[in-house]
């Protein structure tokens, strides 16, 4: 197996699918400023997906470019986290999902910007700048909603309870990671997880939210086994490429 | 006594306008000028925001990553335009949320073009090319509008609109040069958007209520019919260039005067859509109302949080 291809594909698919989800908000945000902010984050993620999937295509060496990878694979071949394909729900759900993701991506890109793989390091360095802003934005909203009104606290606590089961998969590793860690290309997940725990604990405390005791854990996305939601995402995402194959747009 | 003062103020006000001195928020202005501007600018702001919906409709289905990013950026620009324009109405003493509630209640209007559905990807091309193109025709003269904040907002907006127009035309060009399916898709989009785009300039001069006073105040510099004509002059050759046919059997170039002549607009359709009977009026307003209603708890939370923080700081 081409481990670096697989690893970069995971990163690219996370950006692609989360960017897709956020773009569903466009025109429907709770406040105009947040409509703009979510569209902006979506745009950053689509940009990251373009760079990452483009690089994955090069690593694979079979002539597939970013668009071929984004639009022409079957569901089992997408390696994104289950977390990022979960429906938007209300604004609080979207912010909680984003917060869990950003709190993981920031330390990951911080480490990856020093990767011995120069191309990956460059993408990580650029994406890190964006991710820092995303994390600031999502943490602030989690805190505001958690420590806002009784209603907002209840709603966002419910979102936390719903999404918590998908957070363990953020730290999924298999032989792909083992090989790349060994070669010094990627960091160990343990480092990322420690920082994620610290960020999440601090923010959820400030937000006066309670971490669920239920440790029920869901995983599958990294292996290509997704929730029912991904199929619908792909139906929309791939519609044009499937309906009108082999055309330039 | 009071009457004399007012007419003196009005005289000075008109003198400034005649000398192209900008009116600024703290300057004296006739109440009718203020109200006309609030109505015009908020209508413009609403159009930007409602206009996000027909294009937002295709973001998740954009055909490739580059087009997706460009479309996202475009719709985000429109939201930004809405923001500057709502801010401009606030300099005139309007309240942003009240203005938005007038949109939601149906009291305030927005551009009727957004009450037409976007059925295919080619509509993203047609909207950029024709709708942003028509918006530019309307808005470039507003960069010299007598009210300072509006004029300055328009300078920034127009730069972005012309970028949108070029991107739209690029999409259409790509399709028109593509496969037969793509070319048919482009032609179909032009067929559906051509007439509504011409209607964007508003009723013909004979039926337009506000023009004369607005021209005197330099809130408007050209009549609806003049702008519509200018749009036709510019756009028809572009359609020809990429091999698409403008859906108007009466369209012809008058060699004698060097201008295009075009067919009669269906004003019945125009007024029906203005009244709320277009294909998507209800969907558009429902979507905007729903966004606000679903966001109420978020606003309340943000306000409550800010109040708590402020209290903690002062304690
Ligand atoms: Fe605009
Ligand atoms: Fe535009």
XYZ file of C-alpha atoms in Angstrom, chain B residues 28-313:
286
model
C -29.058 68.351 6.748
C -31.187 66.632 4.100
C -34.850 66.753 3.142
C -36.847 63.998 4.795
C -37.985 62.749 1.414
C -34.373 62.412 0.235
C -33.584 60.387 3.340
C -36.616 58.144 2.897
C -35.972 57.646 -0.812
C -32.402 56.622 -0.100
C -33.341 54.295 2.737
C -35.858 52.633 0.454
C -33.462 52.368 -2.475
C -30.417 51.210 -0.498
C -32.284 48.697 1.618
C -33.965 47.320 -1.489
C -30.507 46.934 -2.950
C -29.243 45.254 0.234
C -32.172 42.821 0.226
C -31.441 41.962 -3.409
C -27.878 41.036 -2.509
C -29.041 38.780 0.305
C -31.972 37.131 -1.472
C -29.667 36.820 -4.492
C -27.488 34.435 -2.495
C -30.226 31.797 -2.646
C -30.523 30.947 -6.353
C -26.748 30.636 -6.670
C -26.301 29.013 -3.272
C -28.585 26.349 -4.723
C -25.727 25.037 -6.915
C -22.724 25.209 -4.584
C -22.998 21.599 -3.436
C -23.427 20.476 -7.064
C -20.736 22.573 -8.740
C -19.037 20.440 -11.404
C -15.438 20.755 -10.211
C -13.410 22.116 -7.315
C -12.380 25.323 -9.036
C -15.945 26.229 -10.002
C -17.117 25.351 -6.511
C -14.565 27.688 -4.918
C -15.347 30.511 -7.338
C -19.074 30.167 -6.728
C -18.622 30.088 -2.943
C -16.485 33.216 -3.145
C -19.053 34.928 -5.324
C -21.977 34.207 -3.040
C -19.866 35.331 -0.109
C -19.164 38.613 -1.921
C -22.902 39.148 -2.302
C -23.348 38.702 1.447
C -20.602 41.283 1.933
C -22.417 43.682 -0.389
C -25.548 43.205 1.685
C -23.579 44.068 4.811
C -22.099 47.319 3.466
C -25.474 48.369 2.142
C -27.294 47.683 5.405
C -24.561 49.744 7.070
C -25.215 52.561 4.598
C -28.919 52.547 5.545
C -27.900 52.742 9.192
C -26.021 56.002 8.489
C -29.437 57.370 7.465
C -30.972 56.314 10.759
C -32.580 53.059 9.645
C -32.433 50.002 11.895
C -30.963 46.938 10.166
C -33.250 44.389 11.798
C -36.374 46.472 11.169
C -35.322 46.846 7.563
C -34.912 43.080 7.304
C -38.285 42.512 8.939
C -39.834 44.689 6.226
C -38.351 42.313 3.678
C -39.729 39.306 5.515
C -43.220 40.792 5.827
C -43.281 41.498 2.089
C -43.387 45.265 2.640
C -39.926 45.886 1.175
C -39.026 44.761 -2.326
C -35.924 43.177 -3.813
C -34.838 42.516 -7.367
C -37.399 40.289 -9.077
C -34.747 38.380 -10.982
C -34.100 36.259 -7.898
C -37.635 34.932 -8.034
C -36.687 32.747 -10.975
C -35.357 29.236 -10.306
C -31.837 28.014 -11.082
C -32.437 24.744 -12.868
C -29.060 23.827 -14.319
C -25.385 24.565 -13.845
C -25.540 26.897 -16.852
C -27.744 29.199 -14.776
C -24.625 30.040 -12.742
C -23.114 31.292 -15.966
C -26.235 33.137 -17.087
C -26.665 34.843 -13.719
C -23.075 36.025 -13.550
C -23.081 37.205 -17.120
C -26.548 38.756 -17.342
C -27.655 39.509 -13.794
C -24.338 40.792 -12.468
C -23.890 42.455 -15.860
C -27.212 44.293 -15.512
C -26.390 45.118 -11.882
C -23.185 46.804 -13.044
C -25.104 48.939 -15.559
C -27.394 50.053 -12.751
C -24.658 50.535 -10.189
C -21.760 52.192 -11.983
C -23.645 55.512 -12.144
C -24.373 55.138 -8.410
C -20.641 55.405 -7.679
C -21.265 59.120 -8.347
C -24.488 59.225 -6.338
C -24.940 62.334 -4.188
C -25.023 60.423 -0.900
C -21.416 59.789 0.184
C -21.687 56.449 2.028
C -23.768 54.912 -0.757
C -21.429 56.159 -3.473
C -18.393 54.775 -1.665
C -20.061 51.404 -1.024
C -20.894 51.227 -4.731
C -17.280 51.731 -5.782
C -16.273 48.626 -3.887
C -19.344 46.654 -4.925
C -18.914 47.466 -8.627
C -15.354 46.135 -8.685
C -16.579 42.797 -7.391
C -19.629 42.736 -9.648
C -17.485 43.130 -12.728
C -15.391 40.202 -11.554
C -18.612 38.179 -11.179
C -19.759 39.209 -14.624
C -16.518 37.992 -16.188
C -16.684 34.679 -14.344
C -20.266 34.164 -15.476
C -19.350 34.889 -19.058
C -16.439 32.482 -18.760
C -18.789 29.708 -17.613
C -21.097 30.427 -20.554
C -18.200 30.497 -22.995
C -16.917 27.159 -21.739
C -20.375 25.625 -22.135
C -21.026 27.197 -25.521
C -17.777 25.700 -26.791
C -18.436 22.345 -25.140
C -20.427 19.259 -26.069
C -23.917 19.519 -27.635
C -25.452 18.889 -24.192
C -23.436 21.726 -22.709
C -24.269 24.100 -25.498
C -27.978 23.283 -25.177
C -27.732 23.887 -21.433
C -26.191 27.320 -22.046
C -28.807 28.280 -24.638
C -31.617 27.154 -22.350
C -30.236 29.307 -19.531
C -30.019 32.328 -21.820
C -33.596 31.682 -22.982
C -34.884 31.689 -19.418
C -32.812 34.601 -18.049
C -32.768 37.058 -20.957
C -36.151 38.688 -20.444
C -36.021 38.730 -16.639
C -32.575 40.374 -16.963
C -34.069 43.134 -19.144
C -36.784 43.586 -16.534
C -34.103 44.261 -13.908
C -33.933 47.870 -15.081
C -37.469 48.416 -13.868
C -40.615 49.636 -15.579
C -40.306 51.729 -18.702
C -39.777 55.444 -18.118
C -43.389 56.244 -18.880
C -44.478 54.089 -15.906
C -41.709 54.913 -13.469
C -42.828 56.991 -10.491
C -39.618 58.149 -8.877
C -37.308 59.029 -11.721
C -37.553 62.840 -12.069
C -36.951 63.744 -8.423
C -34.213 61.101 -8.117
C -32.408 62.507 -11.123
C -32.544 66.011 -9.628
C -31.065 64.638 -6.382
C -28.436 62.658 -8.278
C -29.581 59.418 -6.679
C -30.251 58.267 -10.190
C -28.386 59.485 -13.233
C -29.980 57.625 -16.097
C -33.509 56.483 -16.760
C -34.517 52.822 -16.725
C -34.898 52.716 -20.492
C -31.490 54.300 -21.093
C -29.792 51.713 -18.908
C -31.744 48.863 -20.485
C -30.703 50.007 -23.941
C -27.073 50.214 -22.844
C -27.285 46.651 -21.493
C -28.663 45.346 -24.783
C -25.938 47.133 -26.748
C -23.210 45.503 -24.700
C -24.703 42.050 -24.217
C -26.044 41.075 -27.619
C -22.596 41.083 -29.292
C -21.273 38.956 -26.399
C -23.960 36.353 -27.047
C -23.087 36.380 -30.734
C -19.405 36.037 -29.949
C -19.942 32.715 -28.165
C -22.549 31.470 -30.618
C -25.683 31.764 -28.508
C -28.976 33.202 -29.729
C -30.789 35.952 -27.850
C -34.409 34.768 -27.561
C -36.026 37.804 -29.155
C -37.395 37.502 -32.682
C -37.734 41.298 -32.926
C -34.127 41.976 -32.057
C -32.268 43.747 -34.845
C -29.375 46.069 -35.375
C -30.401 49.397 -36.841
C -27.645 50.246 -39.327
C -28.896 53.827 -39.673
C -28.445 54.832 -36.017
C -26.028 52.120 -34.882
C -28.292 50.825 -32.110
C -30.084 47.589 -31.357
C -33.854 47.517 -31.375
C -35.505 44.873 -29.259
C -38.937 43.385 -28.678
C -41.582 44.391 -26.164
C -41.069 43.215 -22.598
C -43.929 41.230 -21.078
C -44.913 43.792 -18.459
C -47.714 41.606 -17.172
C -45.151 39.050 -16.111
C -42.995 41.796 -14.606
C -45.788 43.174 -12.410
C -46.972 39.693 -11.409
C -43.495 38.815 -10.155
C -43.203 42.173 -8.361
C -46.549 41.459 -6.676
C -45.213 38.159 -5.385
C -46.456 35.752 -8.039
C -43.133 34.715 -9.553
C -42.057 31.068 -9.528
C -39.880 31.392 -6.412
C -41.102 34.454 -4.448
C -42.531 32.310 -1.712
C -39.509 30.005 -1.476
C -37.073 32.894 -1.297
C -38.912 34.746 1.452
C -39.601 31.542 3.369
C -35.901 30.704 3.277
C -34.907 34.144 4.579
C -37.571 34.103 7.306
C -36.584 30.624 8.357
C -32.923 31.639 8.582
C -33.845 34.476 10.921
C -36.265 32.412 13.033
C -33.823 29.515 13.346
C -31.125 31.963 14.309
C -33.037 33.758 17.064
C -31.719 31.531 19.836
C -28.184 32.144 18.582
C -28.601 35.927 18.729
C -30.191 35.713 22.147
C -27.320 33.575 23.378
C -24.713 35.940 21.956
C -26.434 38.911 23.602
C -26.810 37.126 26.944
C -23.171 36.076 26.830
C -21.976 39.590 26.016
C -24.059 40.974 28.882
C -22.621 38.400 31.308
C -19.085 39.224 30.254
C -19.690 42.944 30.576
C -21.161 42.444 34.056
C -18.191 40.315 35.120
C -15.788 42.958 33.876
